[in-house]
XYZ file of N, CA, C and O in Angstrom:
672
model
N -143.818 14.159 -5.409
C -144.324 14.713 -4.168
C -145.570 13.950 -3.759
O -146.412 13.637 -4.576
N -145.697 13.690 -2.492
C -146.873 13.011 -1.956
C -148.076 13.916 -2.159
O -148.084 15.066 -1.730
N -149.099 13.399 -2.841
C -150.245 14.251 -3.140
C -151.013 14.661 -1.888
O -151.819 15.575 -1.931
N -150.748 14.012 -0.733
C -151.389 14.407 0.514
C -150.545 15.401 1.301
O -150.926 15.825 2.381
N -149.373 15.768 0.776
C -148.485 16.682 1.474
C -149.137 18.063 1.581
O -149.892 18.487 0.725
N -148.808 18.766 2.654
C -149.304 20.110 2.855
C -148.513 21.063 1.970
O -147.302 20.943 1.864
N -149.195 21.984 1.351
C -148.517 22.968 0.517
C -147.858 24.018 1.408
O -148.511 24.620 2.253
N -146.569 24.230 1.209
C -145.822 25.204 1.980
C -146.047 26.585 1.364
O -145.703 26.800 0.197
N -146.615 27.516 2.132
C -146.853 28.852 1.573
C -145.571 29.505 1.041
O -145.628 30.298 0.105
N -144.426 29.174 1.609
C -143.161 29.759 1.146
C -142.821 29.317 -0.278
O -142.071 29.992 -0.976
N -143.368 28.190 -0.711
C -143.102 27.690 -2.063
C -144.007 28.317 -3.113
O -143.782 28.137 -4.304
N -145.033 29.028 -2.676
C -146.020 29.559 -3.613
C -145.462 30.723 -4.415
O -144.672 31.528 -3.922
N -145.891 30.786 -5.654
C -145.522 31.910 -6.497
C -146.346 33.127 -6.133
O -147.454 33.011 -5.618
N -145.784 34.278 -6.394
C -146.504 35.528 -6.154
C -146.148 36.503 -7.270
O -145.047 36.451 -7.827
N -147.085 37.350 -7.598
C -146.843 38.355 -8.620
C -146.243 39.578 -7.938
O -146.781 40.080 -6.956
N -145.101 39.999 -8.474
C -144.433 41.202 -7.977
C -144.369 42.205 -9.126
O -144.512 41.838 -10.286
N -144.153 43.449 -8.787
C -143.965 44.488 -9.811
C -142.479 44.822 -9.819
O -141.924 45.228 -8.802
N -141.845 44.614 -10.973
C -140.398 44.809 -11.072
C -140.066 45.441 -12.416
O -140.530 44.960 -13.454
N -139.270 46.471 -12.391
C -138.826 47.145 -13.614
C -139.999 47.518 -14.528
O -139.945 47.330 -15.739
N -141.091 48.000 -13.912
C -142.229 48.479 -14.684
C -143.156 47.402 -15.227
O -144.018 47.686 -16.048
N -142.961 46.154 -14.765
C -143.832 45.079 -15.257
C -144.152 44.098 -14.139
O -143.444 44.029 -13.136
N -145.239 43.339 -14.325
C -145.598 42.299 -13.378
C -144.852 41.018 -13.732
O -144.694 40.678 -14.908
N -144.399 40.327 -12.687
C -143.608 39.102 -12.831
C -144.146 38.080 -11.835
O -144.369 38.409 -10.668
N -144.352 36.862 -12.286
C -144.699 35.763 -11.387
C -143.394 35.193 -10.865
O -142.577 34.692 -11.640
N -143.170 35.262 -9.556
C -141.896 34.841 -8.959
C -142.086 33.682 -7.996
O -142.992 33.675 -7.170
N -141.176 32.728 -8.123
C -141.045 31.623 -7.172
C -139.646 31.692 -6.585
O -138.672 31.890 -7.330
N -139.540 31.500 -5.277
C -138.244 31.425 -4.616
C -138.189 30.120 -3.845
O -139.079 29.834 -3.039
N -137.161 29.347 -4.122
C -137.004 28.038 -3.489
C -135.574 27.877 -2.997
O -134.635 28.388 -3.614
N -135.425 27.145 -1.913
C -134.112 26.683 -1.491
C -134.092 25.196 -1.770
O -134.922 24.446 -1.243
N -133.173 24.792 -2.636
C -133.096 23.401 -3.076
C -131.937 22.698 -2.384
O -130.834 23.249 -2.292
N -132.200 21.493 -1.912
C -131.204 20.717 -1.175
C -130.254 20.019 -2.145
O -130.219 18.796 -2.248
N -129.518 20.834 -2.886
C -128.541 20.318 -3.847
C -127.523 21.421 -4.096
O -127.833 22.613 -3.935
N -126.319 21.011 -4.490
C -125.310 22.029 -4.743
C -125.585 22.762 -6.049
O -126.397 22.338 -6.868
N -124.900 23.868 -6.210
C -125.117 24.758 -7.342
C -124.955 24.044 -8.684
O -125.777 24.205 -9.586
N -123.927 23.224 -8.841
C -123.686 22.530 -10.108
C -124.845 21.584 -10.430
O -125.306 21.522 -11.563
N -125.341 20.849 -9.431
C -126.441 19.915 -9.676
C -127.695 20.656 -10.120
O -128.400 20.217 -11.041
N -127.975 21.800 -9.504
C -129.168 22.567 -9.884
C -128.979 23.157 -11.282
O -129.880 23.079 -12.118
N -127.799 23.720 -11.552
C -127.543 24.273 -12.881
C -127.732 23.204 -13.954
O -128.384 23.439 -14.963
N -127.160 22.026 -13.723
C -127.309 20.944 -14.693
C -128.772 20.535 -14.867
O -129.212 20.230 -15.979
N -129.530 20.561 -13.773
C -130.942 20.172 -13.844
C -131.769 21.167 -14.654
O -132.767 20.786 -15.261
N -131.357 22.441 -14.670
C -132.142 23.445 -15.401
C -131.578 23.772 -16.781
O -132.202 24.530 -17.532
N -130.419 23.184 -17.134
C -129.810 23.545 -18.425
C -129.507 22.362 -19.338
O -129.117 22.577 -20.486
N -129.666 21.131 -18.858
C -129.341 19.986 -19.714
C -130.614 19.306 -20.197
O -131.662 19.363 -19.547
N -130.489 18.649 -21.329
C -131.611 17.915 -21.910
C -132.138 16.861 -20.935
O -133.347 16.735 -20.724
N -131.227 16.115 -20.319
C -131.628 15.093 -19.356
C -132.313 15.710 -18.133
O -133.355 15.249 -17.684
N -131.719 16.765 -17.597
C -132.279 17.402 -16.407
C -133.645 18.003 -16.651
O -134.611 17.708 -15.942
N -133.757 18.843 -17.674
C -135.049 19.492 -17.932
C -136.112 18.477 -18.324
O -137.279 18.636 -17.974
N -135.693 17.414 -19.011
C -136.647 16.374 -19.400
C -137.215 15.618 -18.220
O -138.323 15.095 -18.287
N -136.473 15.570 -17.118
C -136.935 14.838 -15.937
C -138.027 15.584 -15.177
O -138.976 14.972 -14.700
N -137.916 16.907 -15.057
C -138.847 17.643 -14.200
C -139.796 18.568 -14.960
O -140.779 19.039 -14.401
N -139.517 18.831 -16.223
C -140.383 19.737 -16.991
C -140.579 19.163 -18.390
O -141.352 18.235 -18.573
N -139.881 19.697 -19.351
C -139.897 19.192 -20.723
C -138.475 19.325 -21.247
O -137.751 20.235 -20.859
N -138.041 18.396 -22.085
C -136.630 18.366 -22.498
C -136.253 19.573 -23.350
O -136.804 19.788 -24.426
N -135.338 20.367 -22.807
C -134.862 21.562 -23.494
C -133.410 21.368 -23.886
O -132.591 20.919 -23.079
N -133.108 21.746 -25.117
C -131.744 21.665 -25.627
C -131.257 23.095 -25.845
O -131.775 23.800 -26.715
N -130.308 23.526 -25.014
C -129.810 24.893 -25.056
C -128.502 24.988 -25.826
O -127.620 24.149 -25.653
N -128.371 26.031 -26.617
C -127.077 26.454 -27.128
C -126.548 27.375 -26.027
O -127.108 28.460 -25.806
N -125.514 26.947 -25.282
C -125.157 27.595 -24.014
C -124.438 28.945 -24.147
O -123.267 29.091 -23.826
N -125.200 29.929 -24.592
C -124.656 31.284 -24.687
C -125.809 32.253 -24.932
O -126.838 31.885 -25.514
N -125.620 33.491 -24.482
C -126.595 34.530 -24.826
C -126.591 34.675 -26.335
O -125.536 34.696 -26.970
N -127.763 34.724 -26.935
C -127.887 34.788 -28.379
C -128.033 33.418 -29.022
O -128.250 33.313 -30.221
N -127.924 32.373 -28.201
C -128.087 31.018 -28.698
C -129.558 30.661 -28.839
O -130.443 31.492 -28.660
N -129.797 29.409 -29.151
C -131.175 28.947 -29.310
C -131.508 27.925 -28.228
O -130.621 27.309 -27.637
N -132.792 27.761 -28.007
C -133.324 26.705 -27.151
C -134.386 25.999 -27.974
O -135.192 26.650 -28.646
N -134.347 24.673 -27.965
C -135.338 23.896 -28.707
C -135.860 22.773 -27.834
O -135.194 22.330 -26.887
N -137.051 22.316 -28.180
C -137.636 21.180 -27.494
C -138.542 20.435 -28.461
O -139.349 21.052 -29.164
N -138.399 19.126 -28.482
C -139.290 18.283 -29.266
C -140.510 18.001 -28.395
O -140.420 17.289 -27.394
N -141.627 18.573 -28.759
C -142.854 18.432 -27.971
C -143.779 17.362 -28.537
O -144.988 17.408 -28.321
N -143.195 16.414 -29.259
C -143.964 15.293 -29.774
C -145.062 15.744 -30.711
O -144.811 16.465 -31.670
N -146.308 15.360 -30.415
C -147.436 15.689 -31.274
C -147.683 17.187 -31.384
O -148.376 17.652 -32.285
N -147.098 17.978 -30.470
C -147.291 19.428 -30.489
C -146.225 20.145 -31.316
O -146.219 21.366 -31.408
N -145.294 19.375 -31.895
C -144.276 19.974 -32.749
C -142.995 20.305 -31.998
O -142.742 19.817 -30.899
N -142.221 21.171 -32.584
C -140.948 21.576 -31.998
C -141.035 23.017 -31.534
O -141.506 23.881 -32.265
N -140.603 23.255 -30.317
C -140.532 24.611 -29.781
C -139.124 25.119 -30.048
O -138.148 24.419 -29.807
N -139.033 26.330 -30.554
C -137.739 26.950 -30.788
C -137.799 28.349 -30.224
O -138.749 29.088 -30.449
N -136.773 28.693 -29.452
C -136.734 30.018 -28.846
C -135.320 30.549 -28.764
O -134.399 30.012 -29.398
N -135.161 31.584 -27.970
C -133.899 32.299 -27.866
C -133.367 32.272 -26.440
O -134.125 32.487 -25.486
N -132.067 32.036 -26.321
C -131.379 32.185 -25.037
C -131.020 33.661 -24.931
O -130.241 34.177 -25.730
N -131.611 34.340 -23.973
C -131.406 35.779 -23.813
C -130.242 36.094 -22.892
O -129.595 37.141 -23.036
N -129.998 35.224 -21.916
C -128.862 35.400 -21.007
C -128.389 34.025 -20.563
O -129.199 33.122 -20.325
N -127.090 33.874 -20.455
C -126.482 32.616 -19.993
C -125.229 32.996 -19.216
O -124.224 33.407 -19.790
N -125.297 32.915 -17.918
C -124.150 33.186 -17.055
C -123.953 31.925 -16.220
O -124.692 31.694 -15.247
N -123.021 31.103 -16.648
C -122.782 29.770 -16.069
C -122.928 29.772 -14.547
O -122.315 30.600 -13.858
N -123.754 28.860 -14.051
C -124.018 28.629 -12.627
C -124.781 29.756 -11.934
O -124.987 29.697 -10.722
N -125.213 30.787 -12.686
C -125.886 31.911 -12.040
C -127.199 32.325 -12.672
O -128.167 32.614 -11.951
N -127.241 32.406 -14.004
C -128.390 33.027 -14.650
C -128.681 32.368 -15.986
O -127.773 32.172 -16.803
N -129.950 32.054 -16.191
C -130.446 31.552 -17.465
C -131.736 32.300 -17.768
O -132.641 32.358 -16.927
N -131.801 32.885 -18.952
C -133.018 33.570 -19.389
C -133.295 33.133 -20.816
O -132.399 33.132 -21.660
N -134.537 32.731 -21.063
C -134.897 32.304 -22.407
C -136.364 32.609 -22.678
O -137.148 32.830 -21.756
N -136.706 32.624 -23.972
C -138.071 32.943 -24.372
C -138.398 32.190 -25.651
O -137.501 31.835 -26.421
N -139.704 31.934 -25.840
C -140.177 31.279 -27.055
C -141.616 31.708 -27.316
O -142.324 32.118 -26.401
N -141.996 31.651 -28.576
C -143.345 32.044 -28.968
C -144.255 30.823 -29.017
O -143.845 29.746 -29.451
N -145.475 30.994 -28.544
C -146.494 29.944 -28.537
C -147.831 30.603 -28.873
O -147.945 31.834 -28.844
N -148.843 29.805 -29.180
C -150.148 30.398 -29.535
C -150.701 31.360 -28.474
O -151.352 32.345 -28.819
N -150.422 31.097 -27.195
C -150.971 31.951 -26.140
C -150.118 33.186 -25.875
O -150.453 34.008 -25.032
N -148.992 33.325 -26.578
C -148.139 34.507 -26.409
C -146.679 34.128 -26.261
O -146.297 32.963 -26.375
N -145.867 35.113 -25.997
C -144.427 34.890 -25.824
C -144.145 34.458 -24.392
O -144.436 35.176 -23.447
N -143.599 33.255 -24.260
C -143.182 32.744 -22.962
C -141.788 33.277 -22.685
O -140.922 33.276 -23.563
N -141.566 33.739 -21.463
C -140.291 34.342 -21.102
C -140.021 34.004 -19.637
O -140.811 34.352 -18.774
N -138.922 33.302 -19.393
C -138.574 32.918 -18.027
C -137.137 33.295 -17.723
O -136.286 33.365 -18.615
N -136.876 33.532 -16.438
C -135.541 33.835 -15.936
C -135.315 32.942 -14.719
O -136.164 32.878 -13.820
N -134.181 32.252 -14.709
C -133.805 31.410 -13.574
C -132.492 31.945 -13.022
O -131.493 32.033 -13.745
N -132.502 32.307 -11.734
C -131.309 32.818 -11.065
C -130.948 31.858 -9.941
O -131.821 31.419 -9.191
N -129.666 31.549 -9.819
C -129.181 30.627 -8.800
C -128.123 31.296 -7.941
O -127.339 32.123 -8.412
N -128.080 30.871 -6.670
C -127.073 31.371 -5.744
C -126.760 30.264 -4.740
O -127.682 29.700 -4.141
N -125.478 29.958 -4.579
C -125.074 28.917 -3.626
C -125.336 29.399 -2.205
O -125.049 30.547 -1.864
N -125.882 28.492 -1.395
C -126.103 28.749 0.031
C -125.570 27.545 0.784
O -126.341 26.659 1.176
N -124.235 27.462 0.930
C -123.629 26.290 1.544
C -123.823 25.093 0.643
O -123.472 25.123 -0.532
N -124.434 24.046 1.174
C -124.674 22.837 0.384
C -126.023 22.878 -0.331
O -126.383 21.938 -1.020
N -126.752 23.971 -0.156
C -128.036 24.164 -0.826
C -127.884 25.242 -1.898
O -126.857 25.911 -1.973
N -128.939 25.413 -2.682
C -128.935 26.429 -3.727
C -130.246 27.212 -3.666
O -131.319 26.613 -3.614
N -130.118 28.527 -3.650
C -131.293 29.389 -3.735
C -131.629 29.550 -5.210
O -130.770 29.891 -6.021
N -132.885 29.275 -5.553
C -133.363 29.422 -6.918
C -134.459 30.479 -6.927
O -135.375 30.430 -6.108
N -134.331 31.429 -7.825
C -135.396 32.394 -8.085
C -135.845 32.153 -9.512
O -135.026 32.171 -10.437
N -137.121 31.879 -9.682
C -137.696 31.572 -10.988
C -138.730 32.641 -11.293
O -139.717 32.780 -10.568
N -138.501 33.401 -12.357
C -139.430 34.455 -12.769
C -140.090 34.089 -14.092
O -139.406 33.723 -15.048
N -141.409 34.204 -14.122
C -142.203 34.025 -15.346
C -142.682 35.416 -15.735
O -143.492 36.016 -15.031
N -142.154 35.937 -16.850
C -142.498 37.284 -17.283
C -143.665 37.294 -18.251
O -144.367 38.296 -18.372
N -143.867 36.209 -18.964
C -144.962 36.190 -19.914
C -145.170 34.791 -20.447
O -144.269 33.966 -20.362
N -146.342 34.499 -20.962
C -147.497 35.399 -21.002
C -148.115 35.586 -19.615
O -147.727 34.916 -18.662
N -149.060 36.470 -19.534
C -149.832 36.849 -18.354
C -149.390 36.231 -17.023
O -149.817 35.146 -16.650
N -148.535 36.946 -16.264
C -148.079 36.424 -14.975
C -149.196 36.253 -13.942
O -148.987 35.611 -12.914
N -150.374 36.812 -14.221
C -151.500 36.685 -13.285
C -152.333 35.428 -13.530
O -153.220 35.121 -12.739
N -152.072 34.710 -14.601
C -152.912 33.559 -14.964
C -152.681 32.413 -13.966
O -151.559 31.944 -13.798
N -153.744 31.932 -13.287
C -153.565 30.897 -12.269
C -153.021 29.576 -12.811
O -152.305 28.869 -12.096
N -153.312 29.236 -14.056
C -152.793 27.977 -14.599
C -151.278 28.025 -14.783
O -150.596 27.014 -14.621
N -150.746 29.191 -15.135
C -149.289 29.303 -15.278
C -148.622 29.175 -13.912
O -147.596 28.521 -13.773
N -149.210 29.807 -12.904
C -148.667 29.697 -11.547
C -148.707 28.243 -11.074
O -147.721 27.726 -10.543
N -149.829 27.577 -11.274
C -149.951 26.171 -10.864
C -148.956 25.306 -11.618
O -148.301 24.429 -11.027
N -148.815 25.540 -12.907
C -147.902 24.734 -13.714
C -146.455 24.888 -13.288
O -145.748 23.900 -13.097
N -145.997 26.132 -13.133
C -144.597 26.320 -12.729
C -144.368 25.807 -11.313
O -143.324 25.227 -11.018
N -145.322 26.028 -10.414
C -145.199 25.497 -9.049
C -145.012 23.975 -9.113
O -144.130 23.418 -8.463
N -145.855 23.317 -9.890
C -145.791 21.858 -10.036
C -144.441 21.430 -10.604
O -143.813 20.505 -10.094
N -143.981 22.122 -11.639
C -142.684 21.772 -12.225
C -141.550 21.989 -11.221
O -140.629 21.164 -11.128
N -141.584 23.058 -10.451
C -140.526 23.307 -9.466
C -140.562 22.279 -8.336
O -139.513 21.884 -7.813
N -141.739 21.810 -7.952
C -141.825 20.714 -6.982
C -141.168 19.462 -7.561
O -140.467 18.720 -6.865
N -141.389 19.222 -8.852
C -140.788 18.070 -9.526
C -139.262 18.235 -9.632
O -138.521 17.263 -9.538
N -138.788 19.469 -9.815
C -137.350 19.734 -9.826
C -136.739 19.340 -8.476
O -135.702 18.665 -8.436
N -137.369 19.737 -7.385
C -136.866 19.376 -6.049
C -136.857 17.864 -5.866
O -135.909 17.300 -5.311
N -137.891 17.219 -6.350
C -137.982 15.755 -6.276
C -136.829 15.117 -7.069
O -136.155 14.209 -6.572
N -136.592 15.597 -8.270
C -135.507 15.090 -9.115
C -134.149 15.288 -8.437
O -133.308 14.373 -8.407
N -133.924 16.463 -7.865
C -132.652 16.750 -7.203
C -132.458 15.909 -5.947
O -131.330 15.645 -5.536
N -133.572 15.458 -5.350
C -133.503 14.583 -4.174
C -133.260 13.132 -4.558
O -133.155 12.258 -3.696
N -133.184 12.852 -5.870
C -132.860 11.508 -6.318
C -134.043 10.649 -6.723
O -133.886 9.465 -6.989
N -135.233 11.242 -6.786
C -136.421 10.508 -7.198
C -136.850 11.007 -8.563
O -137.046 12.210 -8.755
N -137.016 10.101 -9.502
C -137.447 10.498 -10.849
C -138.945 10.764 -10.833
O -139.735 9.868 -10.523
N -139.364 11.996 -11.141
C -140.797 12.293 -11.179
C -141.502 11.461 -12.260
O -140.923 11.162 -13.298
N -142.737 11.095 -11.986
C -143.528 10.359 -12.972
C -143.667 11.200 -14.230
O -143.890 12.414 -14.154
N -143.543 10.579 -15.373
C -143.648 11.299 -16.647
C -145.122 11.383 -17.042
O -145.606 10.621 -17.871
N -145.808 12.319 -16.415
C -147.234 12.529 -16.651
C -147.469 14.011 -16.940
O -146.724 14.861 -16.458
N -148.502 14.341 -17.722
C -148.769 15.747 -18.017
C -149.370 16.501 -16.834
O -149.299 17.718 -16.767
N -149.969 15.776 -15.898
C -150.502 16.360 -14.665
C -150.896 15.228 -13.737
O -150.914 14.069 -14.121
N -151.183 15.580 -12.480
C -151.573 14.584 -11.490
C -152.431 15.265 -10.419
O -152.795 16.437 -10.576
N -152.722 14.547 -9.343
C -153.580 15.107 -8.291
C -152.933 16.337 -7.644
O -153.633 17.283 -7.268
N -151.604 16.337 -7.511
C -150.914 17.499 -6.943
C -151.097 18.727 -7.848
O -151.367 19.827 -7.371
N -150.983 18.538 -9.149
C -151.192 19.644 -10.084
C -152.620 20.177 -9.950
O -152.838 21.395 -9.911
N -153.579 19.289 -9.866
C -154.977 19.714 -9.719
C -155.183 20.482 -8.417
O -155.929 21.469 -8.373
N -154.497 20.058 -7.351
C -154.555 20.770 -6.076
C -153.981 22.181 -6.235
O -154.542 23.157 -5.727
N -152.880 22.294 -6.967
C -152.265 23.597 -7.206
C -153.177 24.487 -8.058
O -153.267 25.701 -7.805
N -153.863 23.907 -9.038
C -154.806 24.686 -9.835
C -155.904 25.274 -8.941
O -156.276 26.430 -9.102
N -156.409 24.478 -8.013
C -157.432 24.976 -7.088
C -156.860 26.094 -6.212
O -157.509 27.108 -5.990
N -155.641 25.904 -5.721
C -155.002 26.901 -4.863
C -154.868 28.246 -5.590
O -155.285 29.283 -5.083
N -154.289 28.216 -6.780
C -154.025 29.466 -7.492
C -155.279 30.097 -8.093
O -155.292 31.299 -8.343
N -156.318 29.314 -8.315
C -157.561 29.907 -8.833
C -158.464 30.387 -7.706
O -159.548 30.876 -7.959
N -157.999 30.218 -6.455
C -158.764 30.691 -5.320
C -159.735 29.684 -4.741
O -160.495 29.992 -3.833
N -159.691 28.439 -5.261
C -160.557 27.383 -4.740
C -159.916 26.696 -3.542
O -158.854 27.084 -3.071
N -160.562 25.695 -3.040
C -160.031 24.943 -1.915
C -158.821 24.148 -2.360
O -158.815 23.556 -3.422
N -157.773 24.088 -1.519
C -156.534 23.398 -1.874
C -156.461 22.003 -1.487
O -157.148 21.195 -1.146
């Protein structure tokens, strides 16, 4: 994404109250078909391009792992797997249990993506900035551009300012 691009308020995450808990939610319409988006969020190659490489055992009750290099290996649980529609997984980290849900719905030649971050702390501005940045990179990847393999950039810093209430 062009670091001088204007941030679209529709792309911003917001905390909602759902089923008795707070959830950080992002809703995006991605210019790619359902299969391309599903592959981008469930394959080692896809997740490695826009976030971090995740290896899923494709079933509820399966495992998810990621080689995080110097940070070790992340291992978690696939909580839900409904091909082309729903992926839910969680893993434990020093800051708490990470838990995300990705829901997809075909909209013609586009795909509606709902991304929910249930934990840790859905109110934390760094988590909102991080997921926003990763989802922008997902859109970039689906548009055919390989995102730079960097831990952060000027766009991420802009998002941190936005979500922490500073100037964007």
